[in-house]
JSON list of C-alpha atoms in Angstrom, two decimals:
[
{"chain": "A", "resi": 1, "resn": "MET", "atom": "CA", "xyz": [92.41, 74.29, 3.60]},
{"chain": "A", "resi": 2, "resn": "SER", "atom": "CA", "xyz": [95.83, 74.61, 5.22]},
{"chain": "A", "resi": 3, "resn": "THR", "atom": "CA", "xyz": [98.42, 71.89, 5.49]},
{"chain": "A", "resi": 4, "resn": "ILE", "atom": "CA", "xyz": [100.65, 71.41, 8.51]},
{"chain": "A", "resi": 5, "resn": "TYR", "atom": "CA", "xyz": [103.82, 70.89, 6.52]},
{"chain": "A", "resi": 6, "resn": "ALA", "atom": "CA", "xyz": [103.50, 74.27, 4.85]},
{"chain": "A", "resi": 7, "resn": "ARG", "atom": "CA", "xyz": [105.09, 75.95, 7.88]},
{"chain": "A", "resi": 8, "resn": "ARG", "atom": "CA", "xyz": [108.50, 75.36, 6.33]},
{"chain": "A", "resi": 9, "resn": "ARG", "atom": "CA", "xyz": [107.74, 77.53, 3.34]},
{"chain": "A", "resi": 10, "resn": "ARG", "atom": "CA", "xyz": [108.91, 81.10, 3.78]},
{"chain": "A", "resi": 11, "resn": "PRO", "atom": "CA", "xyz": [108.15, 83.34, 0.77]},
{"chain": "A", "resi": 12, "resn": "ALA", "atom": "CA", "xyz": [109.23, 86.97, 0.84]},
{"chain": "A", "resi": 13, "resn": "ALA", "atom": "CA", "xyz": [107.96, 89.08, 3.70]},
{"chain": "A", "resi": 14, "resn": "LEU", "atom": "CA", "xyz": [104.80, 91.10, 3.39]},
{"chain": "A", "resi": 15, "resn": "GLY", "atom": "CA", "xyz": [104.65, 94.86, 3.81]},
{"chain": "A", "resi": 16, "resn": "ALA", "atom": "CA", "xyz": [105.10, 97.02, 6.87]},
{"chain": "A", "resi": 17, "resn": "THR", "atom": "CA", "xyz": [101.41, 96.84, 7.76]},
{"chain": "A", "resi": 18, "resn": "ALA", "atom": "CA", "xyz": [101.55, 93.07, 8.15]},
{"chain": "A", "resi": 19, "resn": "LEU", "atom": "CA", "xyz": [104.73, 93.35, 10.22]},
{"chain": "A", "resi": 20, "resn": "LEU", "atom": "CA", "xyz": [103.05, 95.78, 12.60]},
{"chain": "A", "resi": 21, "resn": "ALA", "atom": "CA", "xyz": [100.03, 93.50, 12.87]},
{"chain": "A", "resi": 22, "resn": "CYS", "atom": "CA", "xyz": [102.32, 90.59, 13.68]},
{"chain": "A", "resi": 23, "resn": "ALA", "atom": "CA", "xyz": [104.15, 92.55, 16.37]},
{"chain": "A", "resi": 24, "resn": "ALA", "atom": "CA", "xyz": [100.86, 93.51, 17.97]},
{"chain": "A", "resi": 25, "resn": "VAL", "atom": "CA", "xyz": [99.73, 89.87, 18.01]},
{"chain": "A", "resi": 26, "resn": "LEU", "atom": "CA", "xyz": [102.97, 88.57, 19.50]},
{"chain": "A", "resi": 27, "resn": "THR", "atom": "CA", "xyz": [102.98, 91.07, 22.36]},
{"chain": "A", "resi": 28, "resn": "THR", "atom": "CA", "xyz": [99.42, 90.48, 23.51]},
{"chain": "A", "resi": 29, "resn": "GLY", "atom": "CA", "xyz": [98.07, 87.70, 25.70]},
{"chain": "A", "resi": 30, "resn": "THR", "atom": "CA", "xyz": [96.72, 84.52, 24.13]},
{"chain": "A", "resi": 31, "resn": "PRO", "atom": "CA", "xyz": [93.06, 83.57, 24.46]},
{"chain": "A", "resi": 32, "resn": "ALA", "atom": "CA", "xyz": [91.56, 80.30, 25.63]},
{"chain": "A", "resi": 33, "resn": "GLN", "atom": "CA", "xyz": [90.57, 79.29, 22.12]},
{"chain": "A", "resi": 34, "resn": "ALA", "atom": "CA", "xyz": [91.02, 80.38, 18.54]},
{"chain": "A", "resi": 35, "resn": "ALA", "atom": "CA", "xyz": [90.39, 84.09, 18.21]},
{"chain": "A", "resi": 36, "resn": "PRO", "atom": "CA", "xyz": [90.66, 85.68, 14.79]},
{"chain": "A", "resi": 37, "resn": "PRO", "atom": "CA", "xyz": [89.76, 89.36, 14.49]},
{"chain": "A", "resi": 38, "resn": "GLU", "atom": "CA", "xyz": [86.12, 89.92, 15.46]},
{"chain": "A", "resi": 39, "resn": "PRO", "atom": "CA", "xyz": [83.95, 89.82, 12.33]},
{"chain": "A", "resi": 40, "resn": "VAL", "atom": "CA", "xyz": [81.14, 92.25, 11.66]},
{"chain": "A", "resi": 41, "resn": "SER", "atom": "CA", "xyz": [77.86, 91.76, 13.51]},
{"chain": "A", "resi": 42, "resn": "ALA", "atom": "CA", "xyz": [75.13, 89.52, 12.12]},
{"chain": "A", "resi": 43, "resn": "ALA", "atom": "CA", "xyz": [73.11, 92.58, 11.12]},
{"chain": "A", "resi": 44, "resn": "THR", "atom": "CA", "xyz": [76.04, 94.08, 9.23]},
{"chain": "A", "resi": 45, "resn": "ALA", "atom": "CA", "xyz": [76.83, 90.69, 7.71]},
{"chain": "A", "resi": 46, "resn": "ARG", "atom": "CA", "xyz": [73.27, 90.50, 6.36]},
{"chain": "A", "resi": 47, "resn": "THR", "atom": "CA", "xyz": [73.76, 93.92, 4.80]},
{"chain": "A", "resi": 48, "resn": "TYR", "atom": "CA", "xyz": [77.14, 92.94, 3.38]},
{"chain": "A", "resi": 49, "resn": "LEU", "atom": "CA", "xyz": [75.72, 89.71, 1.98]},
{"chain": "A", "resi": 50, "resn": "GLY", "atom": "CA", "xyz": [73.07, 91.70, 0.14]},
{"chain": "A", "resi": 51, "resn": "GLU", "atom": "CA", "xyz": [75.82, 93.81, -1.42]},
{"chain": "A", "resi": 52, "resn": "LEU", "atom": "CA", "xyz": [77.83, 90.88, -2.77]},
{"chain": "A", "resi": 53, "resn": "THR", "atom": "CA", "xyz": [77.57, 90.06, -6.46]},
{"chain": "A", "resi": 54, "resn": "VAL", "atom": "CA", "xyz": [75.69, 86.81, -7.04]},
{"chain": "A", "resi": 55, "resn": "LYS", "atom": "CA", "xyz": [77.37, 84.83, -9.77]},
{"chain": "A", "resi": 56, "resn": "ALA", "atom": "CA", "xyz": [77.81, 81.19, -10.69]},
{"chain": "A", "resi": 57, "resn": "GLU", "atom": "CA", "xyz": [81.04, 79.81, -9.27]},
{"chain": "A", "resi": 58, "resn": "GLY", "atom": "CA", "xyz": [83.91, 80.10, -11.71]},
{"chain": "A", "resi": 59, "resn": "SER", "atom": "CA", "xyz": [86.18, 77.39, -12.99]},
{"chain": "A", "resi": 60, "resn": "SER", "atom": "CA", "xyz": [89.11, 76.00, -11.05]},
{"chain": "A", "resi": 61, "resn": "ASP", "atom": "CA", "xyz": [91.13, 75.92, -14.27]},
{"chain": "A", "resi": 62, "resn": "GLY", "atom": "CA", "xyz": [94.56, 77.36, -13.63]},
{"chain": "A", "resi": 63, "resn": "TYR", "atom": "CA", "xyz": [94.22, 77.19, -9.86]},
{"chain": "A", "resi": 64, "resn": "SER", "atom": "CA", "xyz": [97.23, 76.26, -7.76]},
{"chain": "A", "resi": 65, "resn": "ARG", "atom": "CA", "xyz": [97.99, 76.89, -4.09]},
{"chain": "A", "resi": 66, "resn": "ASP", "atom": "CA", "xyz": [101.34, 78.17, -5.31]},
{"chain": "A", "resi": 67, "resn": "LYS", "atom": "CA", "xyz": [99.49, 81.12, -6.81]},
{"chain": "A", "resi": 68, "resn": "PHE", "atom": "CA", "xyz": [98.59, 82.13, -3.25]},
{"chain": "A", "resi": 69, "resn": "PRO", "atom": "CA", "xyz": [102.03, 82.30, -1.57]},
{"chain": "A", "resi": 70, "resn": "HIS", "atom": "CA", "xyz": [101.19, 81.48, 2.02]},
{"chain": "A", "resi": 71, "resn": "TRP", "atom": "CA", "xyz": [102.88, 81.32, 5.40]},
{"chain": "A", "resi": 72, "resn": "SER", "atom": "CA", "xyz": [104.95, 84.35, 4.50]},
{"chain": "A", "resi": 73, "resn": "THR", "atom": "CA", "xyz": [107.54, 85.63, 6.95]},
{"chain": "A", "resi": 74, "resn": "GLN", "atom": "CA", "xyz": [105.93, 88.14, 9.29]},
{"chain": "A", "resi": 75, "resn": "SER", "atom": "CA", "xyz": [108.74, 89.09, 11.67]},
{"chain": "A", "resi": 76, "resn": "GLY", "atom": "CA", "xyz": [112.19, 87.61, 12.28]},
{"chain": "A", "resi": 77, "resn": "THR", "atom": "CA", "xyz": [111.82, 83.85, 11.90]},
{"chain": "A", "resi": 78, "resn": "CYS", "atom": "CA", "xyz": [108.03, 83.88, 12.45]},
{"chain": "A", "resi": 79, "resn": "ASN", "atom": "CA", "xyz": [105.77, 83.12, 9.53]},
{"chain": "A", "resi": 80, "resn": "THR", "atom": "CA", "xyz": [102.00, 83.51, 9.33]},
{"chain": "A", "resi": 81, "resn": "ARG", "atom": "CA", "xyz": [101.20, 79.98, 10.53]},
{"chain": "A", "resi": 82, "resn": "GLU", "atom": "CA", "xyz": [103.35, 80.42, 13.62]},
{"chain": "A", "resi": 83, "resn": "VAL", "atom": "CA", "xyz": [101.82, 83.82, 14.41]},
{"chain": "A", "resi": 84, "resn": "VAL", "atom": "CA", "xyz": [98.31, 82.31, 14.31]},
{"chain": "A", "resi": 85, "resn": "LEU", "atom": "CA", "xyz": [99.36, 79.34, 16.43]},
{"chain": "A", "resi": 86, "resn": "LYS", "atom": "CA", "xyz": [100.70, 81.77, 19.04]},
{"chain": "A", "resi": 87, "resn": "ARG", "atom": "CA", "xyz": [97.61, 83.99, 18.83]},
{"chain": "A", "resi": 88, "resn": "ASP", "atom": "CA", "xyz": [95.03, 81.20, 18.99]},
{"chain": "A", "resi": 89, "resn": "GLY", "atom": "CA", "xyz": [96.64, 79.02, 21.66]},
{"chain": "A", "resi": 90, "resn": "THR", "atom": "CA", "xyz": [97.11, 79.14, 25.40]},
{"chain": "A", "resi": 91, "resn": "ASN", "atom": "CA", "xyz": [100.56, 79.16, 27.02]},
{"chain": "A", "resi": 92, "resn": "VAL", "atom": "CA", "xyz": [102.25, 78.67, 23.67]},
{"chain": "A", "resi": 93, "resn": "GLN", "atom": "CA", "xyz": [106.01, 78.33, 23.86]},
{"chain": "A", "resi": 94, "resn": "GLN", "atom": "CA", "xyz": [108.13, 78.78, 20.73]},
{"chain": "A", "resi": 95, "resn": "ASP", "atom": "CA", "xyz": [111.70, 77.74, 19.99]},
{"chain": "A", "resi": 96, "resn": "ALA", "atom": "CA", "xyz": [114.42, 79.91, 18.47]},
{"chain": "A", "resi": 97, "resn": "ASN", "atom": "CA", "xyz": [112.94, 79.31, 15.01]},
{"chain": "A", "resi": 98, "resn": "CYS", "atom": "CA", "xyz": [109.47, 80.44, 16.19]},
{"chain": "A", "resi": 99, "resn": "ALA", "atom": "CA", "xyz": [108.03, 76.91, 15.96]},
{"chain": "A", "resi": 100, "resn": "ALA", "atom": "CA", "xyz": [105.43, 76.14, 18.63]},
{"chain": "A", "resi": 101, "resn": "VAL", "atom": "CA", "xyz": [106.90, 73.46, 20.88]},
{"chain": "A", "resi": 102, "resn": "SER", "atom": "CA", "xyz": [104.17, 73.41, 23.51]},
{"chain": "A", "resi": 103, "resn": "GLY", "atom": "CA", "xyz": [100.79, 74.90, 24.23]},
{"chain": "A", "resi": 104, "resn": "THR", "atom": "CA", "xyz": [97.09, 74.14, 24.14]},
{"chain": "A", "resi": 105, "resn": "TRP", "atom": "CA", "xyz": [94.71, 74.81, 21.26]},
{"chain": "A", "resi": 106, "resn": "LYS", "atom": "CA", "xyz": [90.92, 74.53, 21.38]},
{"chain": "A", "resi": 107, "resn": "SER", "atom": "CA", "xyz": [89.28, 74.24, 17.97]},
{"chain": "A", "resi": 108, "resn": "PRO", "atom": "CA", "xyz": [86.00, 76.18, 17.81]},
{"chain": "A", "resi": 109, "resn": "TYR", "atom": "CA", "xyz": [84.91, 74.18, 14.75]},
{"chain": "A", "resi": 110, "resn": "ASP", "atom": "CA", "xyz": [84.54, 70.94, 16.73]},
{"chain": "A", "resi": 111, "resn": "GLY", "atom": "CA", "xyz": [85.52, 71.65, 20.34]},
{"chain": "A", "resi": 112, "resn": "GLY", "atom": "CA", "xyz": [88.64, 69.51, 20.11]},
{"chain": "A", "resi": 113, "resn": "THR", "atom": "CA", "xyz": [91.54, 70.37, 22.43]},
{"chain": "A", "resi": 114, "resn": "TRP", "atom": "CA", "xyz": [95.13, 69.69, 21.35]},
{"chain": "A", "resi": 115, "resn": "THR", "atom": "CA", "xyz": [98.54, 70.01, 22.93]},
{"chain": "A", "resi": 116, "resn": "ALA", "atom": "CA", "xyz": [100.64, 69.33, 19.82]},
{"chain": "A", "resi": 117, "resn": "ALA", "atom": "CA", "xyz": [100.87, 71.93, 17.06]},
{"chain": "A", "resi": 118, "resn": "SER", "atom": "CA", "xyz": [101.01, 69.10, 14.53]},
{"chain": "A", "resi": 119, "resn": "ASP", "atom": "CA", "xyz": [97.36, 68.32, 15.34]},
{"chain": "A", "resi": 120, "resn": "VAL", "atom": "CA", "xyz": [96.33, 71.86, 14.37]},
{"chain": "A", "resi": 121, "resn": "ASP", "atom": "CA", "xyz": [95.81, 73.34, 10.93]},
{"chain": "A", "resi": 122, "resn": "ILE", "atom": "CA", "xyz": [95.48, 77.02, 10.11]},
{"chain": "A", "resi": 123, "resn": "ASP", "atom": "CA", "xyz": [92.26, 77.24, 8.15]},
{"chain": "A", "resi": 124, "resn": "HIS", "atom": "CA", "xyz": [91.65, 79.86, 5.49]},
{"chain": "A", "resi": 125, "resn": "VAL", "atom": "CA", "xyz": [88.02, 80.61, 6.37]},
{"chain": "A", "resi": 126, "resn": "VAL", "atom": "CA", "xyz": [87.36, 81.41, 2.71]},
{"chain": "A", "resi": 127, "resn": "PRO", "atom": "CA", "xyz": [89.48, 78.69, 1.08]},
{"chain": "A", "resi": 128, "resn": "LEU", "atom": "CA", "xyz": [92.06, 79.66, -1.49]},
{"chain": "A", "resi": 129, "resn": "SER", "atom": "CA", "xyz": [90.37, 77.61, -4.21]},
{"chain": "A", "resi": 130, "resn": "GLU", "atom": "CA", "xyz": [86.99, 79.14, -3.33]},
{"chain": "A", "resi": 131, "resn": "ALA", "atom": "CA", "xyz": [88.53, 82.60, -3.59]},
{"chain": "A", "resi": 132, "resn": "TRP", "atom": "CA", "xyz": [90.02, 81.71, -6.98]},
{"chain": "A", "resi": 133, "resn": "LYS", "atom": "CA", "xyz": [86.59, 80.67, -8.27]},
{"chain": "A", "resi": 134, "resn": "SER", "atom": "CA", "xyz": [85.00, 83.80, -6.78]},
{"chain": "A", "resi": 135, "resn": "GLY", "atom": "CA", "xyz": [87.22, 86.40, -8.39]},
{"chain": "A", "resi": 136, "resn": "ALA", "atom": "CA", "xyz": [90.79, 85.96, -7.13]},
{"chain": "A", "resi": 137, "resn": "ASN", "atom": "CA", "xyz": [91.79, 84.38, -10.44]},
{"chain": "A", "resi": 138, "resn": "SER", "atom": "CA", "xyz": [92.05, 87.94, -11.79]},
{"chain": "A", "resi": 139, "resn": "TRP", "atom": "CA", "xyz": [94.23, 89.21, -8.93]},
{"chain": "A", "resi": 140, "resn": "THR", "atom": "CA", "xyz": [97.98, 89.71, -9.00]},
{"chain": "A", "resi": 141, "resn": "THR", "atom": "CA", "xyz": [100.18, 87.25, -7.13]},
{"chain": "A", "resi": 142, "resn": "ALA", "atom": "CA", "xyz": [100.88, 89.97, -4.55]},
{"chain": "A", "resi": 143, "resn": "GLN", "atom": "CA", "xyz": [97.14, 90.41, -3.94]},
{"chain": "A", "resi": 144, "resn": "ARG", "atom": "CA", "xyz": [96.68, 86.66, -3.54]},
{"chain": "A", "resi": 145, "resn": "GLN", "atom": "CA", "xyz": [99.63, 86.55, -1.13]},
{"chain": "A", "resi": 146, "resn": "GLY", "atom": "CA", "xyz": [98.02, 89.26, 0.96]},
{"chain": "A", "resi": 147, "resn": "PHE", "atom": "CA", "xyz": [94.76, 87.28, 1.07]},
{"chain": "A", "resi": 148, "resn": "ALA", "atom": "CA", "xyz": [96.49, 84.04, 2.04]},
{"chain": "A", "resi": 149, "resn": "ASN", "atom": "CA", "xyz": [98.35, 85.70, 4.93]},
{"chain": "A", "resi": 150, "resn": "ASP", "atom": "CA", "xyz": [95.74, 88.22, 6.11]},
{"chain": "A", "resi": 151, "resn": "LEU", "atom": "CA", "xyz": [95.96, 88.68, 9.88]},
{"chain": "A", "resi": 152, "resn": "ALA", "atom": "CA", "xyz": [93.75, 91.78, 9.88]},
{"chain": "A", "resi": 153, "resn": "GLN", "atom": "CA", "xyz": [90.57, 90.11, 8.59]},
{"chain": "A", "resi": 154, "resn": "PRO", "atom": "CA", "xyz": [88.79, 87.11, 10.21]},
{"chain": "A", "resi": 155, "resn": "GLN", "atom": "CA", "xyz": [90.32, 84.83, 7.58]},
{"chain": "A", "resi": 156, "resn": "LEU", "atom": "CA", "xyz": [92.82, 82.64, 9.48]},
{"chain": "A", "resi": 157, "resn": "ILE", "atom": "CA", "xyz": [92.01, 80.39, 12.45]},
{"chain": "A", "resi": 158, "resn": "ALA", "atom": "CA", "xyz": [93.65, 77.43, 14.21]},
{"chain": "A", "resi": 159, "resn": "VAL", "atom": "CA", "xyz": [91.44, 74.33, 14.10]},
{"chain": "A", "resi": 160, "resn": "THR", "atom": "CA", "xyz": [91.60, 70.54, 14.32]},
{"chain": "A", "resi": 161, "resn": "ASP", "atom": "CA", "xyz": [93.55, 69.31, 11.31]},
{"chain": "A", "resi": 162, "resn": "ASN", "atom": "CA", "xyz": [91.20, 66.55, 10.13]},
{"chain": "A", "resi": 163, "resn": "VAL", "atom": "CA", "xyz": [88.17, 68.86, 10.46]},
{"chain": "A", "resi": 164, "resn": "ASN", "atom": "CA", "xyz": [89.92, 71.40, 8.26]},
{"chain": "A", "resi": 165, "resn": "GLN", "atom": "CA", "xyz": [90.76, 68.67, 5.78]},
{"chain": "A", "resi": 166, "resn": "ALA", "atom": "CA", "xyz": [87.12, 67.53, 5.73]},
{"chain": "A", "resi": 167, "resn": "LYS", "atom": "CA", "xyz": [86.11, 71.10, 4.90]},
{"chain": "A", "resi": 168, "resn": "GLY", "atom": "CA", "xyz": [88.43, 71.27, 1.91]},
{"chain": "A", "resi": 169, "resn": "ASP", "atom": "CA", "xyz": [87.38, 74.09, -0.39]},
{"chain": "A", "resi": 170, "resn": "GLN", "atom": "CA", "xyz": [83.65, 73.82, 0.30]},
{"chain": "A", "resi": 171, "resn": "ASP", "atom": "CA", "xyz": [81.47, 76.87, 0.83]},
{"chain": "A", "resi": 172, "resn": "PRO", "atom": "CA", "xyz": [78.75, 77.20, 3.54]},
{"chain": "A", "resi": 173, "resn": "ALA", "atom": "CA", "xyz": [76.12, 75.59, 1.31]},
{"chain": "A", "resi": 174, "resn": "GLU", "atom": "CA", "xyz": [78.27, 72.45, 1.34]},
{"chain": "A", "resi": 175, "resn": "TRP", "atom": "CA", "xyz": [79.98, 72.53, 4.74]},
{"chain": "A", "resi": 176, "resn": "MET", "atom": "CA", "xyz": [79.62, 74.17, 8.12]},
{"chain": "A", "resi": 177, "resn": "PRO", "atom": "CA", "xyz": [81.60, 73.55, 11.32]},
{"chain": "A", "resi": 178, "resn": "PRO", "atom": "CA", "xyz": [80.44, 70.47, 13.29]},
{"chain": "A", "resi": 179, "resn": "THR", "atom": "CA", "xyz": [79.71, 72.69, 16.32]},
{"chain": "A", "resi": 180, "resn": "ALA", "atom": "CA", "xyz": [76.32, 74.21, 15.49]},
{"chain": "A", "resi": 181, "resn": "SER", "atom": "CA", "xyz": [76.72, 77.02, 18.02]},
{"chain": "A", "resi": 182, "resn": "TYR", "atom": "CA", "xyz": [79.65, 78.33, 15.96]},
{"chain": "A", "resi": 183, "resn": "HIS", "atom": "CA", "xyz": [77.68, 78.61, 12.71]},
{"chain": "A", "resi": 184, "resn": "CYS", "atom": "CA", "xyz": [76.68, 82.23, 13.24]},
{"chain": "A", "resi": 185, "resn": "PHE", "atom": "CA", "xyz": [80.25, 83.35, 13.96]},
{"chain": "A", "resi": 186, "resn": "TYR", "atom": "CA", "xyz": [81.52, 81.35, 10.99]},
{"chain": "A", "resi": 187, "resn": "ALA", "atom": "CA", "xyz": [78.95, 82.90, 8.63]},
{"chain": "A", "resi": 188, "resn": "ARG", "atom": "CA", "xyz": [79.87, 86.37, 9.88]},
{"chain": "A", "resi": 189, "resn": "MET", "atom": "CA", "xyz": [83.56, 85.66, 9.22]},
{"chain": "A", "resi": 190, "resn": "TRP", "atom": "CA", "xyz": [82.84, 84.29, 5.75]},
{"chain": "A", "resi": 191, "resn": "VAL", "atom": "CA", "xyz": [80.72, 87.25, 4.66]},
{"chain": "A", "resi": 192, "resn": "ASP", "atom": "CA", "xyz": [83.10, 89.77, 6.21]},
{"chain": "A", "resi": 193, "resn": "VAL", "atom": "CA", "xyz": [86.04, 88.35, 4.25]},
{"chain": "A", "resi": 194, "resn": "LYS", "atom": "CA", "xyz": [84.17, 88.03, 0.97]},
{"chain": "A", "resi": 195, "resn": "HIS", "atom": "CA", "xyz": [82.86, 91.57, 1.27]},
{"chain": "A", "resi": 196, "resn": "HIS", "atom": "CA", "xyz": [86.28, 92.99, 2.12]},
{"chain": "A", "resi": 197, "resn": "TYR", "atom": "CA", "xyz": [87.83, 91.35, -0.94]},
{"chain": "A", "resi": 198, "resn": "LYS", "atom": "CA", "xyz": [84.80, 91.92, -3.21]},
{"chain": "A", "resi": 199, "resn": "LEU", "atom": "CA", "xyz": [84.47, 88.23, -3.99]},
{"chain": "A", "resi": 200, "resn": "THR", "atom": "CA", "xyz": [81.28, 86.83, -5.48]},
{"chain": "A", "resi": 201, "resn": "VAL", "atom": "CA", "xyz": [78.81, 84.34, -4.01]},
{"chain": "A", "resi": 202, "resn": "ASN", "atom": "CA", "xyz": [76.71, 81.77, -5.83]},
{"chain": "A", "resi": 203, "resn": "THR", "atom": "CA", "xyz": [72.98, 81.35, -5.26]},
{"chain": "A", "resi": 204, "resn": "GLU", "atom": "CA", "xyz": [73.21, 78.30, -3.00]},
{"chain": "A", "resi": 205, "resn": "GLU", "atom": "CA", "xyz": [75.99, 79.86, -0.92]},
{"chain": "A", "resi": 206, "resn": "LYS", "atom": "CA", "xyz": [74.01, 83.07, -0.42]},
{"chain": "A", "resi": 207, "resn": "SER", "atom": "CA", "xyz": [70.89, 81.15, 0.57]},
{"chain": "A", "resi": 208, "resn": "ALA", "atom": "CA", "xyz": [72.79, 79.10, 3.15]},
{"chain": "A", "resi": 209, "resn": "LEU", "atom": "CA", "xyz": [74.43, 82.19, 4.61]},
{"chain": "A", "resi": 210, "resn": "ASN", "atom": "CA", "xyz": [71.11, 84.04, 4.77]},
{"chain": "A", "resi": 211, "resn": "SER", "atom": "CA", "xyz": [69.56, 81.13, 6.63]},
{"chain": "A", "resi": 212, "resn": "VAL", "atom": "CA", "xyz": [72.33, 81.09, 9.23]},
{"chain": "A", "resi": 213, "resn": "LEU", "atom": "CA", "xyz": [72.52, 84.86, 9.67]},
{"chain": "A", "resi": 214, "resn": "ASN", "atom": "CA", "xyz": [68.76, 85.20, 10.02]},
{"chain": "A", "resi": 215, "resn": "GLY", "atom": "CA", "xyz": [68.95, 82.84, 12.97]},
{"chain": "A", "resi": 216, "resn": "CYS", "atom": "CA", "xyz": [71.73, 84.73, 14.76]}
]
């Protein structure tokens, strides 16, 4: 999950690709509610899920959020959190430091609407700890940084802070968004991200995802 205080952390900037992605986000209009990149269709997600390696979840030994440098600078004074807040909100105004000072955010996880950025977390759809236990423990720090700040995949989304905190690092066999109508989209995002990064799934996780995707 993502913490609201982490916005102050500004590790080194990512590569040119991320900068271009950020520029594209900042110059486009903002939607009425959180809008990460569109995930693959349910049919493709079912195919992708069948291609994922099924493996018992690994150990959390050695895991630390610091091993996934997040909220990296994207452009100027804007870091990843601030870019997503701008992208996922309506009428978002930012100060000279790129901090969101006003706007409206609708959380698709629970339908909550917020007008203070402090009430909004940026969720890693596939949590950092889950990624670690699914294969990211063998990645380089640079690879983990790319994962934690990925604006190109459906991996980051602005949601109600306490809902994100309730999710923690749980997978879809353990937690799904309170809004049932969002389950299909969430499962598509989850599978899309895991497939892109070649992360593993455990048996219970795969079964839960299959159940959701078959009902899409």
